[in-house]
Structures are given as C-alpha cells and as structure tokens.
Short mmCIF file of N, CA and C in Angstrom, two decimals:
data_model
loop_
_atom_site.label_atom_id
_atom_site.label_comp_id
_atom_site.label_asym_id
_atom_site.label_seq_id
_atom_site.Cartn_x
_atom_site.Cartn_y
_atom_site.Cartn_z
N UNK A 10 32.89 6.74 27.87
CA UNK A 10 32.95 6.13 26.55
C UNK A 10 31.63 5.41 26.27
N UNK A 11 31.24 5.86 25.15
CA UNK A 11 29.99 4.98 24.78
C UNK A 11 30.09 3.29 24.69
N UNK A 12 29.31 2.81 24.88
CA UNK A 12 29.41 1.16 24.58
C UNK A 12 28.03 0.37 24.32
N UNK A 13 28.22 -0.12 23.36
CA UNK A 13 27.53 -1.31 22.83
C UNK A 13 27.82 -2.56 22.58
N UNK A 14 26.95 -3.80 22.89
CA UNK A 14 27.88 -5.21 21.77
C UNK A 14 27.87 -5.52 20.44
N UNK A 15 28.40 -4.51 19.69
CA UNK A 15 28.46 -4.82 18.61
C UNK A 15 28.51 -5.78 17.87
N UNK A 16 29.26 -6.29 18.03
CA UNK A 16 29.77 -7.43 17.69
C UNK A 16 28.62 -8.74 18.04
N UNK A 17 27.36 -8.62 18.43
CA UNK A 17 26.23 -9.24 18.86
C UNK A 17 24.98 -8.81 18.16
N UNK A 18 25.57 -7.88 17.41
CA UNK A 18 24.22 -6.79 17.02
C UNK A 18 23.97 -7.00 15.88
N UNK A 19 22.77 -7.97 15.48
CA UNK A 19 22.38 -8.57 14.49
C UNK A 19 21.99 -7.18 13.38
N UNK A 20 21.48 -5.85 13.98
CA UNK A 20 21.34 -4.64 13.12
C UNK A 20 22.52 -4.45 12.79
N UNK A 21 23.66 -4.18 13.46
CA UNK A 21 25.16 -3.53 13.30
C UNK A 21 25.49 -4.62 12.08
N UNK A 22 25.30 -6.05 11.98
CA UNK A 22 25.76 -6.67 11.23
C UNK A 22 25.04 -6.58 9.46
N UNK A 23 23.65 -6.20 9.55
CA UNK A 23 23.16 -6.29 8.72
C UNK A 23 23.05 -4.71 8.14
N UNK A 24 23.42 -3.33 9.05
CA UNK A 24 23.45 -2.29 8.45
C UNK A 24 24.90 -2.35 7.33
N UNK A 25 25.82 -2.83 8.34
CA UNK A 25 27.16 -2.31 7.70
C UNK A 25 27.21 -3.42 6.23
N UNK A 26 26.55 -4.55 6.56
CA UNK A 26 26.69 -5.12 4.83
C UNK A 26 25.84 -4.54 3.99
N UNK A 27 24.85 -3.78 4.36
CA UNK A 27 23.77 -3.11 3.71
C UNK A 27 24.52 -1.80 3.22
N UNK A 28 25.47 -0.83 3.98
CA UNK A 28 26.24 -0.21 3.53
C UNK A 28 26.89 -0.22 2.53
N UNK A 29 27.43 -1.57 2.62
CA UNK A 29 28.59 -2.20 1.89
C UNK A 29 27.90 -2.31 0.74
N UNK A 30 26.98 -2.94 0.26
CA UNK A 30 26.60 -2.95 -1.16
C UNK A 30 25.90 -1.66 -1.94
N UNK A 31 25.44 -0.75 -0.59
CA UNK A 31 24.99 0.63 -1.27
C UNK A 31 26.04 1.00 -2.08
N UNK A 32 27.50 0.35 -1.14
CA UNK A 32 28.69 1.78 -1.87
C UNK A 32 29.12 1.36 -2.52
N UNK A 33 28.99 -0.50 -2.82
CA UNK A 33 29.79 -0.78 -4.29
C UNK A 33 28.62 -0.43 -5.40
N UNK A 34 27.27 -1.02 -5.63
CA UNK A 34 26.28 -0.72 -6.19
C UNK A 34 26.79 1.05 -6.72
N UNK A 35 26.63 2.30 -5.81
CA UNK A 35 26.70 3.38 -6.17
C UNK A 35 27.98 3.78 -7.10
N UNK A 36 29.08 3.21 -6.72
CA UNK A 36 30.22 3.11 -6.89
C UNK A 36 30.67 2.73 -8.93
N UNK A 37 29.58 1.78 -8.96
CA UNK A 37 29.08 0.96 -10.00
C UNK A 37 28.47 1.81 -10.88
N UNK A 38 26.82 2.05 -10.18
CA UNK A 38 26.49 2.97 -11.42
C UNK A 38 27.05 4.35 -11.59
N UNK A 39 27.38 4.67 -11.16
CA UNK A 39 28.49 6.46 -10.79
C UNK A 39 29.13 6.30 -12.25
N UNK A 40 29.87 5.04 -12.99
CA UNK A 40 30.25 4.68 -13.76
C UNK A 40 29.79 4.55 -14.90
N UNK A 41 28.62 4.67 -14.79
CA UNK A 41 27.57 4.84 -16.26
C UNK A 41 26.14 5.73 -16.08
N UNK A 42 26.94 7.12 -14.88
CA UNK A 42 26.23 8.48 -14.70
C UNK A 42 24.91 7.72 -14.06
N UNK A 43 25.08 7.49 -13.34
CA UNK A 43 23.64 6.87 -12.76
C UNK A 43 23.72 6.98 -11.60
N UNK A 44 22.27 7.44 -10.54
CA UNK A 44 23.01 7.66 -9.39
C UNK A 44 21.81 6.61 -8.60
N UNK A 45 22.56 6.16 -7.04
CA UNK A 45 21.77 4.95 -6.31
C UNK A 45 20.23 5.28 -6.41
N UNK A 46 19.80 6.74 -6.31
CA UNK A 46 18.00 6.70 -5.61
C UNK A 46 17.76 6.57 -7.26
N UNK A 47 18.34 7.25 -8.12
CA UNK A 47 17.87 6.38 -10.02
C UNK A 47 17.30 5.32 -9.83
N UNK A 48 18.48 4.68 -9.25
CA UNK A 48 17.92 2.93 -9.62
C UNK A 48 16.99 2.69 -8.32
N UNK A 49 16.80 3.31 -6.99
CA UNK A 49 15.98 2.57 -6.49
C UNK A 49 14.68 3.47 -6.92
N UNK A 50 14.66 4.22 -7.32
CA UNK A 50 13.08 4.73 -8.15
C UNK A 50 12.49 3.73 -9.44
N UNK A 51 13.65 3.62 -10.02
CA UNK A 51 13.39 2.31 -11.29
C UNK A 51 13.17 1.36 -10.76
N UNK A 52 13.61 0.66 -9.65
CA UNK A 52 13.21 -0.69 -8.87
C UNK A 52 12.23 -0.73 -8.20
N UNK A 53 11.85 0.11 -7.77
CA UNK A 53 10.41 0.12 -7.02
C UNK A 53 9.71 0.10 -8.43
N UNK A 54 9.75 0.89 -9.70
CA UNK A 54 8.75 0.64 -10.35
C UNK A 54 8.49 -0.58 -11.35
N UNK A 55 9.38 -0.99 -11.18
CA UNK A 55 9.81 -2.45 -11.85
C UNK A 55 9.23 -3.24 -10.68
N UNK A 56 9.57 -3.43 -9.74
CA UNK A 56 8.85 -4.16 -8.77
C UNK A 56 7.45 -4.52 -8.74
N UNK A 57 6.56 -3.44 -8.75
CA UNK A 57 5.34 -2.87 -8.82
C UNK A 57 4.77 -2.45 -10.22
N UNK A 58 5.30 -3.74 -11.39
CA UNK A 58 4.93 -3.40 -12.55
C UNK A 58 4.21 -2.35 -13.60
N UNK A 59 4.97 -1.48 -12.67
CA UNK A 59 5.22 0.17 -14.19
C UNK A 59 4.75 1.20 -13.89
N UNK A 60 4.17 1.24 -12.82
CA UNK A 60 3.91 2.90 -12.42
C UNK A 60 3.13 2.77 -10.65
N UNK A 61 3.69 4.40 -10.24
CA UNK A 61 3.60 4.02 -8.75
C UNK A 61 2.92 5.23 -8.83
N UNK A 62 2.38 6.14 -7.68
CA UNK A 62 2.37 7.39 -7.50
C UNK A 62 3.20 7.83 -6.65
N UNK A 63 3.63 9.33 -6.24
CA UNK A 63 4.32 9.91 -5.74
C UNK A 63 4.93 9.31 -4.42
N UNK A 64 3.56 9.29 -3.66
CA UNK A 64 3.30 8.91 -2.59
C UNK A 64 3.93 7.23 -1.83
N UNK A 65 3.02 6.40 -2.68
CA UNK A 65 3.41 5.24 -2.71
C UNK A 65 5.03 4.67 -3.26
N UNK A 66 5.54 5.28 -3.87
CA UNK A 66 7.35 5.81 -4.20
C UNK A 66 8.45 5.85 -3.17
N UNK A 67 7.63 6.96 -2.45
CA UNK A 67 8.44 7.76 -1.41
C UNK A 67 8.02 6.71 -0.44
N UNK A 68 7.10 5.87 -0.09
CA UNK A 68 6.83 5.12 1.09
C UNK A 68 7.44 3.80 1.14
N UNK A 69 8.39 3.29 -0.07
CA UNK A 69 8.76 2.43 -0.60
C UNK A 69 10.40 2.32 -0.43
N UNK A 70 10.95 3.58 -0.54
CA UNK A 70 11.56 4.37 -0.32
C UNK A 70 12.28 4.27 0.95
N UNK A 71 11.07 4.97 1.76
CA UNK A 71 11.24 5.08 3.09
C UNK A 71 11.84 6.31 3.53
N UNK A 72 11.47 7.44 2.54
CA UNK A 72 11.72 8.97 2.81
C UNK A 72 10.11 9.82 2.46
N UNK A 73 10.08 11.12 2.62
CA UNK A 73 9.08 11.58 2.44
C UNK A 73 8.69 12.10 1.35
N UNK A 74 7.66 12.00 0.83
CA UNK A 74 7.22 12.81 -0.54
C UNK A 74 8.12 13.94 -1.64
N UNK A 75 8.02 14.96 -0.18
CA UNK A 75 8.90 16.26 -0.71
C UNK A 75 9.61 16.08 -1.00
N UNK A 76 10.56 15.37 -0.58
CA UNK A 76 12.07 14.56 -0.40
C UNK A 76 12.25 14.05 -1.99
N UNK A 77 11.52 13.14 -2.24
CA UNK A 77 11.53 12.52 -3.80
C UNK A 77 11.31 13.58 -4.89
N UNK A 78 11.08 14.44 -4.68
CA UNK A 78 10.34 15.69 -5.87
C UNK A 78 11.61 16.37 -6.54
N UNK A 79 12.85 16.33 -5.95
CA UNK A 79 13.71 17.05 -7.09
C UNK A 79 14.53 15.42 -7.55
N UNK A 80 14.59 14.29 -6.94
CA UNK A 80 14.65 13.13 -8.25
C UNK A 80 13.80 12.84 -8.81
N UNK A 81 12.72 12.83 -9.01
CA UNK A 81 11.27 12.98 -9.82
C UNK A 81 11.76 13.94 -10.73
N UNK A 82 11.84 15.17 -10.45
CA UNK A 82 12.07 15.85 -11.31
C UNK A 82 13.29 16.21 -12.01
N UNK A 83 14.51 15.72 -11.97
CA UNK A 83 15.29 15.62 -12.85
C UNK A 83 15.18 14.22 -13.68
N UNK A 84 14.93 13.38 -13.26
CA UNK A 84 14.57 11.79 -14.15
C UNK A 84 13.93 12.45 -15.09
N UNK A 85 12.49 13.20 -14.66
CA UNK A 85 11.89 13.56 -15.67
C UNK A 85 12.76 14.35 -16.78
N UNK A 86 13.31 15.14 -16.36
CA UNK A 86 13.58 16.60 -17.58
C UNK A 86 14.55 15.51 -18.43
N UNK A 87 15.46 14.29 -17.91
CA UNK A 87 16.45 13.70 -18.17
C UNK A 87 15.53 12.59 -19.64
N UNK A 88 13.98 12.47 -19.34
CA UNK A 88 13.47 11.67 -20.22
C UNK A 88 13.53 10.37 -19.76
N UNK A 89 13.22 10.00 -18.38
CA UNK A 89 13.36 8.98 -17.89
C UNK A 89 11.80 8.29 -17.18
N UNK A 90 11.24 9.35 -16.05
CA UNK A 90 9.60 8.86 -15.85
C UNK A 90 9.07 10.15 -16.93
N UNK A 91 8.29 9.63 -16.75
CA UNK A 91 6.74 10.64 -16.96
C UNK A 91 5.48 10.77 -15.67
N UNK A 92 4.97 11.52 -15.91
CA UNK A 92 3.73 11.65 -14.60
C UNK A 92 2.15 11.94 -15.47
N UNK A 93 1.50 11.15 -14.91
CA UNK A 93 0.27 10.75 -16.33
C UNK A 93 -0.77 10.99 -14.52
N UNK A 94 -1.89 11.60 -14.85
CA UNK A 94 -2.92 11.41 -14.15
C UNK A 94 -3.42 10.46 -14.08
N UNK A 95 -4.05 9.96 -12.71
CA UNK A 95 -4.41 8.91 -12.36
C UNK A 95 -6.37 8.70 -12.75
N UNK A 96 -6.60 7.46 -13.37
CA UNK A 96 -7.74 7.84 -14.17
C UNK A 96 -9.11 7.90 -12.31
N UNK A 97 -8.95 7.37 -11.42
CA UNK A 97 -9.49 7.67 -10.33
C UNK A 97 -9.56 8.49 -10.07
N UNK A 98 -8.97 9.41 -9.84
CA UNK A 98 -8.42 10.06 -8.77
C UNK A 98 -7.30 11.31 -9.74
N UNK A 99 -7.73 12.41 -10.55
CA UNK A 99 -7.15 13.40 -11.00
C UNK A 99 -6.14 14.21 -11.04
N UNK A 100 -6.32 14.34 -9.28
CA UNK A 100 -5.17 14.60 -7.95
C UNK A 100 -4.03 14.32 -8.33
N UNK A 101 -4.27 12.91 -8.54
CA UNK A 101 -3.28 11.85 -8.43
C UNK A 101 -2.09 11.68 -9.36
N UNK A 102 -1.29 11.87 -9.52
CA UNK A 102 0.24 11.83 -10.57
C UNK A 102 0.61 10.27 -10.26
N UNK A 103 0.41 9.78 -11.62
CA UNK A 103 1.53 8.27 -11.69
C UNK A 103 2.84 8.61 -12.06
N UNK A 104 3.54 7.89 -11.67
CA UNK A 104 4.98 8.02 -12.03
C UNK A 104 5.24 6.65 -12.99
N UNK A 105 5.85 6.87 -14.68
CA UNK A 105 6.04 5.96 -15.11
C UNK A 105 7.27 6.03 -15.55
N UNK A 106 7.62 4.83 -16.33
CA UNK A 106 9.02 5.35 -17.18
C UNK A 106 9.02 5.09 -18.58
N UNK A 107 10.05 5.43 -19.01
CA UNK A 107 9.78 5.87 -20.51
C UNK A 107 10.32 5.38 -21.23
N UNK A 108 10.98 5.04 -22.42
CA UNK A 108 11.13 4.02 -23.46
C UNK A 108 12.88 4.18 -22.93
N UNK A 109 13.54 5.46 -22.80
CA UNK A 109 14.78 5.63 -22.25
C UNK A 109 15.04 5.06 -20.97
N UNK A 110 13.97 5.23 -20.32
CA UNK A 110 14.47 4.50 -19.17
C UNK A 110 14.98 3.11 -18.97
N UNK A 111 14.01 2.42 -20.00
CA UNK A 111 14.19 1.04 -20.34
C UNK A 111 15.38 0.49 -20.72
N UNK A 112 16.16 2.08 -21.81
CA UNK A 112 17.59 1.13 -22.16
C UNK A 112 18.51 1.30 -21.05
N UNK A 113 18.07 2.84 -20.40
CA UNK A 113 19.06 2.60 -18.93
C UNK A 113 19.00 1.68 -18.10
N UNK A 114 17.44 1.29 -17.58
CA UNK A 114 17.18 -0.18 -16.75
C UNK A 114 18.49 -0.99 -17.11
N UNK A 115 18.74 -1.37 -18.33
CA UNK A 115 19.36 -2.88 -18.40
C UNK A 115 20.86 -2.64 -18.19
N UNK A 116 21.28 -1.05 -18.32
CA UNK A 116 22.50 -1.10 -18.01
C UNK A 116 22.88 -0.95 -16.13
N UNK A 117 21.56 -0.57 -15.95
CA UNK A 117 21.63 -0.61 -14.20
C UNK A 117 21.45 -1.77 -13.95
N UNK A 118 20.94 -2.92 -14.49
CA UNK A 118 20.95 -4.35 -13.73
C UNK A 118 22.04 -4.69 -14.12
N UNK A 119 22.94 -4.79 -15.39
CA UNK A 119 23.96 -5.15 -15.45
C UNK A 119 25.40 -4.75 -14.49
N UNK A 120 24.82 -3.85 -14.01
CA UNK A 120 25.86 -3.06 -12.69
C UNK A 120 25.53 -3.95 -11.10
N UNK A 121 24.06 -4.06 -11.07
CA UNK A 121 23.98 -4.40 -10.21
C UNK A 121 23.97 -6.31 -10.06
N UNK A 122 23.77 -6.77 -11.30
CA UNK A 122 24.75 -8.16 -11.01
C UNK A 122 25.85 -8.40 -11.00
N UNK A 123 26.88 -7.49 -11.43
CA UNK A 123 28.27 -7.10 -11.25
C UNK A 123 28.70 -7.57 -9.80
N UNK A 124 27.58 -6.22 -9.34
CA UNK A 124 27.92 -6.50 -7.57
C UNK A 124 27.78 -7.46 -6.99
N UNK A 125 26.32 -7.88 -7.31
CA UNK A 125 25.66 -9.23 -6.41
C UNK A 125 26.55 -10.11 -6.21
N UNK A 126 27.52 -10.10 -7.86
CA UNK A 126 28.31 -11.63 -8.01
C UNK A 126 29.56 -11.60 -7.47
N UNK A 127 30.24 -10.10 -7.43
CA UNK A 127 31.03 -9.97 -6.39
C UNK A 127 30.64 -9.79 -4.67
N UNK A 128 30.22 -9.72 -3.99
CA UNK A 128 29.40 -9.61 -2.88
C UNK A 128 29.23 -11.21 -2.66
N UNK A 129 28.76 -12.36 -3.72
CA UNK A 129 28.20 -13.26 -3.00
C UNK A 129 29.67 -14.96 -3.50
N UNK A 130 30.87 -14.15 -3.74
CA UNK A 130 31.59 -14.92 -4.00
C UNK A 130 32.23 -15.47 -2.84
N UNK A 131 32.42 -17.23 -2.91
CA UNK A 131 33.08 -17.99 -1.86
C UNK A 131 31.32 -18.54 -1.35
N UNK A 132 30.38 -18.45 -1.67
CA UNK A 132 28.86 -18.73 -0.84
C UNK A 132 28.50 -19.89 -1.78
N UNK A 133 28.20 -21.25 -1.46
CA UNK A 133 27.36 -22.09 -2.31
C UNK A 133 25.73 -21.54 -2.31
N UNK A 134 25.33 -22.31 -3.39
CA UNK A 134 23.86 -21.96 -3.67
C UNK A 134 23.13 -22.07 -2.21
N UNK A 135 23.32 -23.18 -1.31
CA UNK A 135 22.79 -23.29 -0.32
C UNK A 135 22.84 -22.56 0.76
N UNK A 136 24.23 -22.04 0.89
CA UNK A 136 24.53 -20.61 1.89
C UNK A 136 23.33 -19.61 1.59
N UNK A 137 23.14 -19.25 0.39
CA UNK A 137 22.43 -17.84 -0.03
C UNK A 137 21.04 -18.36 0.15
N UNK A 138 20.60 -19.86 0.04
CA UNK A 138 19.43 -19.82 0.40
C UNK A 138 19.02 -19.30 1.45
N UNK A 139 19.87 -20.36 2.38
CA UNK A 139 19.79 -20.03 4.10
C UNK A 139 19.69 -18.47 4.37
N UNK A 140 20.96 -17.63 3.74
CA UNK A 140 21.10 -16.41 4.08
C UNK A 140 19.29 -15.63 3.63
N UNK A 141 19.17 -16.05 2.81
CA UNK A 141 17.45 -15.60 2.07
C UNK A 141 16.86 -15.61 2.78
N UNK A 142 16.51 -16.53 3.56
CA UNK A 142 15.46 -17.44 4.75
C UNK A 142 15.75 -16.61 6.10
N UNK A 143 17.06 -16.48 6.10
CA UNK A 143 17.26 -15.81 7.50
C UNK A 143 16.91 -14.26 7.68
N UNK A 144 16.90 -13.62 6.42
CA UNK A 144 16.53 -12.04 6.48
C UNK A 144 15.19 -12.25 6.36
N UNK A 145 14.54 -13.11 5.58
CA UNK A 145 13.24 -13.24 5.27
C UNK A 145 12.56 -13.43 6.82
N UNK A 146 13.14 -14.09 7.66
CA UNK A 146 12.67 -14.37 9.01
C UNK A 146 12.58 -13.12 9.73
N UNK A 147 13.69 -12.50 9.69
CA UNK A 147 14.16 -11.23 10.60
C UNK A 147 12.94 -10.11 10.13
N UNK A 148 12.59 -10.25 8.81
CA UNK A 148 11.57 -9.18 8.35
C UNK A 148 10.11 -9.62 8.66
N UNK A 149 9.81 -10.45 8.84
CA UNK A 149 8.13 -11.09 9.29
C UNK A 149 8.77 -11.02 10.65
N UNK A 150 9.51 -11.26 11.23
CA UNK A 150 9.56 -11.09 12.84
C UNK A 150 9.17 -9.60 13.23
N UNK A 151 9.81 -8.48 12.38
CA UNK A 151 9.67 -7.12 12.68
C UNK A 151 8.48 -6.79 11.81
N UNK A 152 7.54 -7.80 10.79
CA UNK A 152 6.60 -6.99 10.14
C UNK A 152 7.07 -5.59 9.33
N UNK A 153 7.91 -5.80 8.48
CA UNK A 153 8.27 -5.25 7.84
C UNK A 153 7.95 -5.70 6.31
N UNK A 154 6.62 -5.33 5.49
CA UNK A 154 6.58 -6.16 4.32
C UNK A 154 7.89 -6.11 3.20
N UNK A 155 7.84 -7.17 2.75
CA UNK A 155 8.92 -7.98 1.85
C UNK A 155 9.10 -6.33 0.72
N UNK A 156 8.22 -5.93 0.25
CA UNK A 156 7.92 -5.49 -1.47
C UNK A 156 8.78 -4.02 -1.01
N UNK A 157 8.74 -3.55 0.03
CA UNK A 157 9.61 -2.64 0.80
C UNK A 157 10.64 -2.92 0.92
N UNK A 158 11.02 -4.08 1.47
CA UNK A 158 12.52 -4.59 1.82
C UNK A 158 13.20 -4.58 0.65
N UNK A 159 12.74 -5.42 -0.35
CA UNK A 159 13.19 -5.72 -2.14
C UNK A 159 13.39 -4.54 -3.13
N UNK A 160 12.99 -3.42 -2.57
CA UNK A 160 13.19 -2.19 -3.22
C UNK A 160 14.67 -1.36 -2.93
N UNK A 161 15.28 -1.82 -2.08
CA UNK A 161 16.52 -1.32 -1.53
C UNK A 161 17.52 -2.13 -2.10
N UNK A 162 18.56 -1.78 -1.85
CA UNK A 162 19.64 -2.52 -3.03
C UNK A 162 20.22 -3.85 -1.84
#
C-alpha cells in the first residue's frame, strides 16, 4: 500500500483547496458559457495590463505554447482577443482583448466574487490576512514569482 502523511502535507493541503475553488469557480462560469482557461487567459491579461504574447501567456499559465493555441484560437473566432504584431519584434503576436471581452470580463469577476465570498465565509478580515502572508511566504520560500501565482484562480 502506498503511504504518505498527508495529513502533514502542506502541498496536499494547499492542492486540494486549490482544487476546490477551480471546481466551484468552473462550476460558476460553466453558468454563463465561460470556461476556467477563458478566465485565466483574461486574468493574466488583466494582470499584465492588456496584452501579453503567446509565449509569455502560456508561461503564466504554466502550460506550453502549443497547448494555448486552440484557446487562443477560439476566444479569437468568439471576438474575444485579437493578435496585433508586436511593433519590435514582427515575429511577435500580442494577444489582446476586445471591446467584448470587456463585457464578458465583468460577468467573470462577478462569478468569481461569488466564489471568493463563499470560500472565505466564517474567516475575519484578519484570518485572510494571515492566510495572505502565509502563501505569500510559502511562494518566496520556493521562488515562485507572485504575478504567476495571481494568475490562477
């Protein structure tokens, strides 16, 4: 039989709540045709005020390029990014979003404070600080930059 201490396992603890809000979050927008990598493509570019390239997307992400290219490309056909050449660098495809995307944005944050506020009920303001501080620790301990971490739901 396999064995671990789970029950010690500061990852085991922080995957399965990380789970947990993927599937209410998804669960959420599923409900107004929206699907989870939607919104974390819109959040990374919201993050990173308004346009990313391919590359820098997918690394944000934390999957590979190729990988992102058929949600790239249905957002697009859907009227959601656009891809504008990069004035450096020709090569280069920005990924932006588009006036539609914008009215979808607000119905995806409204989903996703839905969750937050269910997720963070029974916690005083001061719990969630602490809780802030304590992932914030766990991620400079592993060198994992923040702007990566904040892109995931």
């Amino acid at each position: 039989m396999l064995q671990y201490d789970f029950d010690e396992s500061v990852g085991c603890w922080i995957c399965l709540t990380n789970q947990s809000l993927r599937r209410a979050v998804a669960s959420r927008l599923a409900d107004e045709a929206i699907t989870i990598r939607q919104w974390e493509v819109l959040a990374c570019i919201a993050l990173k005020g308004g346009e990313l390239s391919q590359v820098e997307l997918a690394d944000m992400l934390g999957i590979e390029a190729p990988t992102l290219v058929g949600v790239l490309a249905r957002m697009e056909r859907d009227g959601w990014l656009a891809r504008v050449s990069c004035s450096e660098d020709r090569r280069k495809k920005l990924i932006r979003p588009t006036e539609k995307a914008e009215a979808v944005w607000e119905r995806m944050v409204t989903c996703c404070h839905e969750v937050r506020e269910r997720a963070t009920q029974g916690f005083t303001r001061e719990e969630l600080q602490l809780l802030k501080q304590f992932t914030e620790r766990i991620r400079e301990n592993l060198n994992v930059p923040c702007d990566v971490a904040l892109a995931r739901v």
